[in-house]
CSV table of C-alpha atoms in Angstrom, one decimal:
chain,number,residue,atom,x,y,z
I,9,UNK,CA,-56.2,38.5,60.3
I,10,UNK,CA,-57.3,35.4,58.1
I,11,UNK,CA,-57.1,31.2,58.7
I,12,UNK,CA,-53.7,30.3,58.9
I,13,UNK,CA,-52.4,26.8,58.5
I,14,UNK,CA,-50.1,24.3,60.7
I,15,UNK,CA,-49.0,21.5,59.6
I,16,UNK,CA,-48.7,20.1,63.0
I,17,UNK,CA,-51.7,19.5,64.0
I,18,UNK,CA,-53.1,18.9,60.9
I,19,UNK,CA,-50.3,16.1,61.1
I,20,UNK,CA,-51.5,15.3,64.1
I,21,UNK,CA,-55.2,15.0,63.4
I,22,UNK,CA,-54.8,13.0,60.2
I,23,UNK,CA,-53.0,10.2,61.8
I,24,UNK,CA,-55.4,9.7,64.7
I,25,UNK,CA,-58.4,9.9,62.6
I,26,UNK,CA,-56.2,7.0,60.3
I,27,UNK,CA,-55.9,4.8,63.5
I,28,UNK,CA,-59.4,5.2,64.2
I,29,UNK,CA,-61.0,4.8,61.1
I,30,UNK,CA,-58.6,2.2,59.4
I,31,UNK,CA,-61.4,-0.4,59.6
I,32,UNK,CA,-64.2,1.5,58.1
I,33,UNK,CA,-64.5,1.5,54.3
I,34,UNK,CA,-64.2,5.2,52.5
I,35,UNK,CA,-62.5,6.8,55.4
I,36,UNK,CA,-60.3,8.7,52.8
I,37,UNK,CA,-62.7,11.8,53.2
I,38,UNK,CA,-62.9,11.5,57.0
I,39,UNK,CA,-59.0,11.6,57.1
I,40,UNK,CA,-58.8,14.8,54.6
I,41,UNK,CA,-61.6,16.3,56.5
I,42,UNK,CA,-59.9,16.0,60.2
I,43,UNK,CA,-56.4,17.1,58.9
I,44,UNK,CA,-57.9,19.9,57.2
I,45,UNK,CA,-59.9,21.2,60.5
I,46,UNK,CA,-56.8,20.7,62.1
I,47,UNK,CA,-54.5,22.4,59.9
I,48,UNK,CA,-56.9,25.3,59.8
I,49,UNK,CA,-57.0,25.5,63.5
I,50,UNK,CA,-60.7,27.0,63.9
I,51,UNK,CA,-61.9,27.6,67.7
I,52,UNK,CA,-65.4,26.9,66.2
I,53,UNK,CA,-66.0,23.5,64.7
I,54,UNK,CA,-69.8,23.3,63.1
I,55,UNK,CA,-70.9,20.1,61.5
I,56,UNK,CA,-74.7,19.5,60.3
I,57,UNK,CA,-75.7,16.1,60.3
I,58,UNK,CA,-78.5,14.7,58.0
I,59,UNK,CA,-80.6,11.6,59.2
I,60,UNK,CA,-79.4,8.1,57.8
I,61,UNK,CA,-76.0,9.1,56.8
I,62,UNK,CA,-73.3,7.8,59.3
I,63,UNK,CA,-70.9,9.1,61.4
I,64,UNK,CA,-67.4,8.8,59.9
I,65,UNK,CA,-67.3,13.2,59.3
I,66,UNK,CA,-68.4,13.4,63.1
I,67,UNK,CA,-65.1,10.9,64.0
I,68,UNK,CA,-62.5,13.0,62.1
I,69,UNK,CA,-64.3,16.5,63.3
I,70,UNK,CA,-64.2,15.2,67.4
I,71,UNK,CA,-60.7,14.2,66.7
I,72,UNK,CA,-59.8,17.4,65.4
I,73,UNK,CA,-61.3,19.6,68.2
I,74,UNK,CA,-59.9,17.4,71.1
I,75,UNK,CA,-56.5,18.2,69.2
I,76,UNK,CA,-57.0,21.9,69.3
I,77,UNK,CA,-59.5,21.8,72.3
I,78,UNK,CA,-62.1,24.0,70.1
I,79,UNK,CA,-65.7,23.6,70.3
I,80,UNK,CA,-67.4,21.2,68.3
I,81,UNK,CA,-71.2,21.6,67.4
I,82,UNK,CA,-73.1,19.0,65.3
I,83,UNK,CA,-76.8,20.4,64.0
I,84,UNK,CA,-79.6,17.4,63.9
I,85,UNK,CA,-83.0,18.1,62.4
I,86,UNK,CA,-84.9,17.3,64.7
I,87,UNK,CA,-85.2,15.1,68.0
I,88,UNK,CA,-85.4,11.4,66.3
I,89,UNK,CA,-82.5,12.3,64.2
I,90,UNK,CA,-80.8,13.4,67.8
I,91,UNK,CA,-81.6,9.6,68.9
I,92,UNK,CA,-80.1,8.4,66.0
I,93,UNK,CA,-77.2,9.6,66.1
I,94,UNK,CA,-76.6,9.5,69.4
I,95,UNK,CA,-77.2,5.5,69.4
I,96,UNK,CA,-74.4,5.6,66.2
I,97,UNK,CA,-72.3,7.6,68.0
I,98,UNK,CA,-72.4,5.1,70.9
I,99,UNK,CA,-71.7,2.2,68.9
I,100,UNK,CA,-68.6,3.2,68.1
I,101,UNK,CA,-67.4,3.8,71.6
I,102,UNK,CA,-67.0,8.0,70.3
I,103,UNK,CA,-67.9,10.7,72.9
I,104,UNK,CA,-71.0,12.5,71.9
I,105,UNK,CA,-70.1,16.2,70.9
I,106,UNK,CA,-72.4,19.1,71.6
I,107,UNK,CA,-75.7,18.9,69.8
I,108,UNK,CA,-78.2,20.9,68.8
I,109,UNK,CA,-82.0,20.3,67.6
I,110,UNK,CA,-83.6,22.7,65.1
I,111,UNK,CA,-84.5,24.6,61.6
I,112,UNK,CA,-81.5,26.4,60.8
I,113,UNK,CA,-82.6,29.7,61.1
I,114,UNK,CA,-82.7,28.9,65.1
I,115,UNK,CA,-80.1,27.0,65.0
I,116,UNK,CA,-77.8,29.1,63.1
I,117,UNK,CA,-78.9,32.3,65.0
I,118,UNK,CA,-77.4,30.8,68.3
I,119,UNK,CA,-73.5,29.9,67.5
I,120,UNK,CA,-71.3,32.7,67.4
I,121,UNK,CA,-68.5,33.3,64.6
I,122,UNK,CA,-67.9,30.0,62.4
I,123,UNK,CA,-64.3,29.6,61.1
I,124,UNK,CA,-65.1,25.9,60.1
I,125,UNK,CA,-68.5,24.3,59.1
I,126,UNK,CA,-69.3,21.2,57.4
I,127,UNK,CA,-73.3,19.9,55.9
I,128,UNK,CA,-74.0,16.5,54.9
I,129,UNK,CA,-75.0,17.1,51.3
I,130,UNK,CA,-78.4,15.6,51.8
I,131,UNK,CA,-79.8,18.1,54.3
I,132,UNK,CA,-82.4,19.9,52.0
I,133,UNK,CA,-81.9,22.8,54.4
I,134,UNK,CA,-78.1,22.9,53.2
I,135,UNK,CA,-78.0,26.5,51.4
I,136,UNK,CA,-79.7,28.1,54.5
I,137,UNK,CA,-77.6,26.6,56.6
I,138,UNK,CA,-74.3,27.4,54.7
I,139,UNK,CA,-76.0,31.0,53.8
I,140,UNK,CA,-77.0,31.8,57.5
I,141,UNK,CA,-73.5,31.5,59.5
I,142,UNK,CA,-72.2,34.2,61.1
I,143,UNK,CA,-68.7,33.6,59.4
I,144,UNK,CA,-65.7,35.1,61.9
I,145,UNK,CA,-63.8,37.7,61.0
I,146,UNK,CA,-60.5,35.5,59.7
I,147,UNK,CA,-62.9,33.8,57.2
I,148,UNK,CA,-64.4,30.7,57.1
I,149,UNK,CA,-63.8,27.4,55.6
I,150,UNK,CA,-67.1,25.3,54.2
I,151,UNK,CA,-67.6,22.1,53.2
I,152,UNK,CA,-70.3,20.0,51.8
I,153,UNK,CA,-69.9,16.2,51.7
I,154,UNK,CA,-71.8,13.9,50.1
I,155,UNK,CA,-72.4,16.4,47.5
I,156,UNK,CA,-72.3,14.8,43.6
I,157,UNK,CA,-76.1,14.9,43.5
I,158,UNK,CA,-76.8,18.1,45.2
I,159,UNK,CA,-73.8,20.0,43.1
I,160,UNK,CA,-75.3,18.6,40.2
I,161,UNK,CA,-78.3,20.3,40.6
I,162,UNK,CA,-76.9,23.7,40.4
I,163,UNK,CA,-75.6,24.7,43.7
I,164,UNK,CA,-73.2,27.3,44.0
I,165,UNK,CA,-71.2,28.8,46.6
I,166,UNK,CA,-71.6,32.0,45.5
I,167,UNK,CA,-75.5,31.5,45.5
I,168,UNK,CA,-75.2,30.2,48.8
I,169,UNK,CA,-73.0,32.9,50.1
I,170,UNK,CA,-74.9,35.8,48.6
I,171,UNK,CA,-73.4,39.5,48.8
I,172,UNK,CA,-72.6,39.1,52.2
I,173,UNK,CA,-69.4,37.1,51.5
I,174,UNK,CA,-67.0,36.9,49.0
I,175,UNK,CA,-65.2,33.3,47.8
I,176,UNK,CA,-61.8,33.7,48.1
I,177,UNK,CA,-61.2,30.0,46.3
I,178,UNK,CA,-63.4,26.9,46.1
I,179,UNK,CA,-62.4,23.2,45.1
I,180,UNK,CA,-64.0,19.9,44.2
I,181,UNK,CA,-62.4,16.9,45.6
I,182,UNK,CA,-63.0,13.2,44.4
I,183,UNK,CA,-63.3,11.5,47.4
I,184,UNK,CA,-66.6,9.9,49.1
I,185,UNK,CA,-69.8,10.9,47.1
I,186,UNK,CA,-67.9,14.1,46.8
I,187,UNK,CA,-66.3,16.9,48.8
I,188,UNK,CA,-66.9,20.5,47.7
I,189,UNK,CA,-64.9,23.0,49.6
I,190,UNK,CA,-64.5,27.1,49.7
I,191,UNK,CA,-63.1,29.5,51.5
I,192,UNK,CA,-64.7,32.8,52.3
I,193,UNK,CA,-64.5,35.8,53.9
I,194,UNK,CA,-66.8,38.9,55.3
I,195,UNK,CA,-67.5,40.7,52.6
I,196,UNK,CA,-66.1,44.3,54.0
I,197,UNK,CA,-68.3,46.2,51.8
I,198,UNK,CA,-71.4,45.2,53.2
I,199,UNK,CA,-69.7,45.4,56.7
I,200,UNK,CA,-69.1,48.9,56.5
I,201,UNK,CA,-72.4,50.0,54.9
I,202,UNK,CA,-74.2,48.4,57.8
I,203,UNK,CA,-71.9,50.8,59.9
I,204,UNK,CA,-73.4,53.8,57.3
I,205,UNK,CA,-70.3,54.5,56.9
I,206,UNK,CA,-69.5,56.0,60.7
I,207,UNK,CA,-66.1,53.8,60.6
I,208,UNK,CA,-63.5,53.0,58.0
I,209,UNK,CA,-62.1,49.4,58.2
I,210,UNK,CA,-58.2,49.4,57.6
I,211,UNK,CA,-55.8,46.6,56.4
I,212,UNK,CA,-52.5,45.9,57.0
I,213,UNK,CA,-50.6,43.0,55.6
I,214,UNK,CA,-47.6,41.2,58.0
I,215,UNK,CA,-44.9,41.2,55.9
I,216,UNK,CA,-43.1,38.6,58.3
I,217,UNK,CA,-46.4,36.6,58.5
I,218,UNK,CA,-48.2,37.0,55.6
I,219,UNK,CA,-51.2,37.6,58.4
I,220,UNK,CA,-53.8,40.0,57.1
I,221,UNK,CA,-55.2,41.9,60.1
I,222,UNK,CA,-58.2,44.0,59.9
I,223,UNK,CA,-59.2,46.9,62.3
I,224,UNK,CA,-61.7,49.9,62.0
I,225,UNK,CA,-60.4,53.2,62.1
C-alpha cells in the first residue's frame, strides 16, 4: 500500500492555513506545506524545529493534523529551545503540539512509523534526523525547509537515506529560503535480508485503485 492523495483535505487544510496566516509575510510555503500534509493524509505528522527560526511550518502542520486528527510531533534540541518555542507558539494564540526534547538518535528511536516529516534546514543534526526515521511501510514523504544553504553544501537525499530507502521522486520548490522535498519508500531488499530470507514479501497492484499493497508470504 503506498501514500495516497485527496484533494479534500488538502483543500481543506490549504484554506485554513490561508486564513490564518494571511497576515504573516512568506506564508506561501506554510500554505503548500499544510495542503500537502493534508493531501497525503499521514496518521504521523513529525516536524523538527531549530532554535530561532519561527513558527509558520508548525501553524500549517497543527492545522493539518487537527484536519485529519493525526498525531503531530515537533522535535526541539534541547530544553531552552522547548521554552522558546513554546512562548512563540503562545503568542500566536496556537495550541502547543506534542513535543519532544533530545539528540535525534533518542528522539528518533521513540516515534513509531513516519509517513510525513519535515526539518528546519538549519538543524545541523538534519541528515541524522532525516536518516534515522523509522519510515512506515506506505512510504514517507520528507521535507527540508529553509534549505538553499544547506542543499548547497552538498546534501543529498540519497546520502541521507542510505541503502535502507529508495527515492521514488524528489523536487526543489522556490518558495521560502527553499523547500526540498522527496518521497521514499522501504527499501524491500534490505527488509527481506534482515528476515535472512525466512519470508518472501509479495506485491500486488489495485488495478481499480492504483494502491500498491505489500504482504509477506
Amino acid at each position: 500500500m503506498k501514500l495516497v492523495w485527496s484533494p479534500e483535505t488538502a483543500s481543506k487544510a490549504y484554506i485554513d492555513t490561508v486564513k490564518t496566516c494571511k497576515m504573516l509575510k512568506e506564508s506561501d510555503h506554510v500554505e503548500l506545506i499544510s495542503a500537502m500534509a493534508g493531501g497525503w493524509k499521514p496518521r504521523m505528522i513529525v516536524e523538527a524545529w531549530s532554535s530561532g527560526s519561527n513558527i509558520t511550518t508548525s501553524i500549517g502542520l497543527g492545522i493539518a493534523a487537527r484536519h485529519l486528527g493525526a498525531r503531530y510531533v515537533c522535535i526541539v534540541q534541547n530544553k531552552r529551545s522547548k521554552l522558546e518555542y513554546e512562548a512563540a507558539t503562545k503568542d500566536h494564540g496556537l495550541p502547543i503540539p506534542e513535543l519532544m526534547v533530545g539528540e535525534a538518535k533518542d528522539v528518533m528511536a521513540r516515534l513509531p512509523e513516519v509517513e510525513f516529516m519535515v526539518v528546519d534546514g538549519g538543524r545541523k543534526d538534519l541528515n541524522e534526523l532525516f536518516g534515522l526515521a523509522k519510515l512506515s511501510h506506505r512510504g514517507a514523504v520528507l521535507l527540508c525547509t529553509n534549505g538553499k544553504q544547506r542543499f548547497m553544501s552538498g546534501f543529498g537525499w540519497d546520502l541521507v537515506m542510505g541503502d535502507r530507502s529508495r527515492l521514488v521522486r524528489s523536487a526543489v520548490i522556490p518558495v521560502g529560503q527553499g523547500l526540498y522535498i522527496a518521497y521514499v519508500k522501504k527499501n524491500r531488499e534490505s527488509e527481506k535480508s534482515s528476515f535472512r530470507n525466512s519470508s518472501r514479501w509479495i506485491t500486488r497492484i489495485d488495478q481499480k485503485t492504483g494502491e500498491e499493497h505489500v504482504f509477506r508470504g
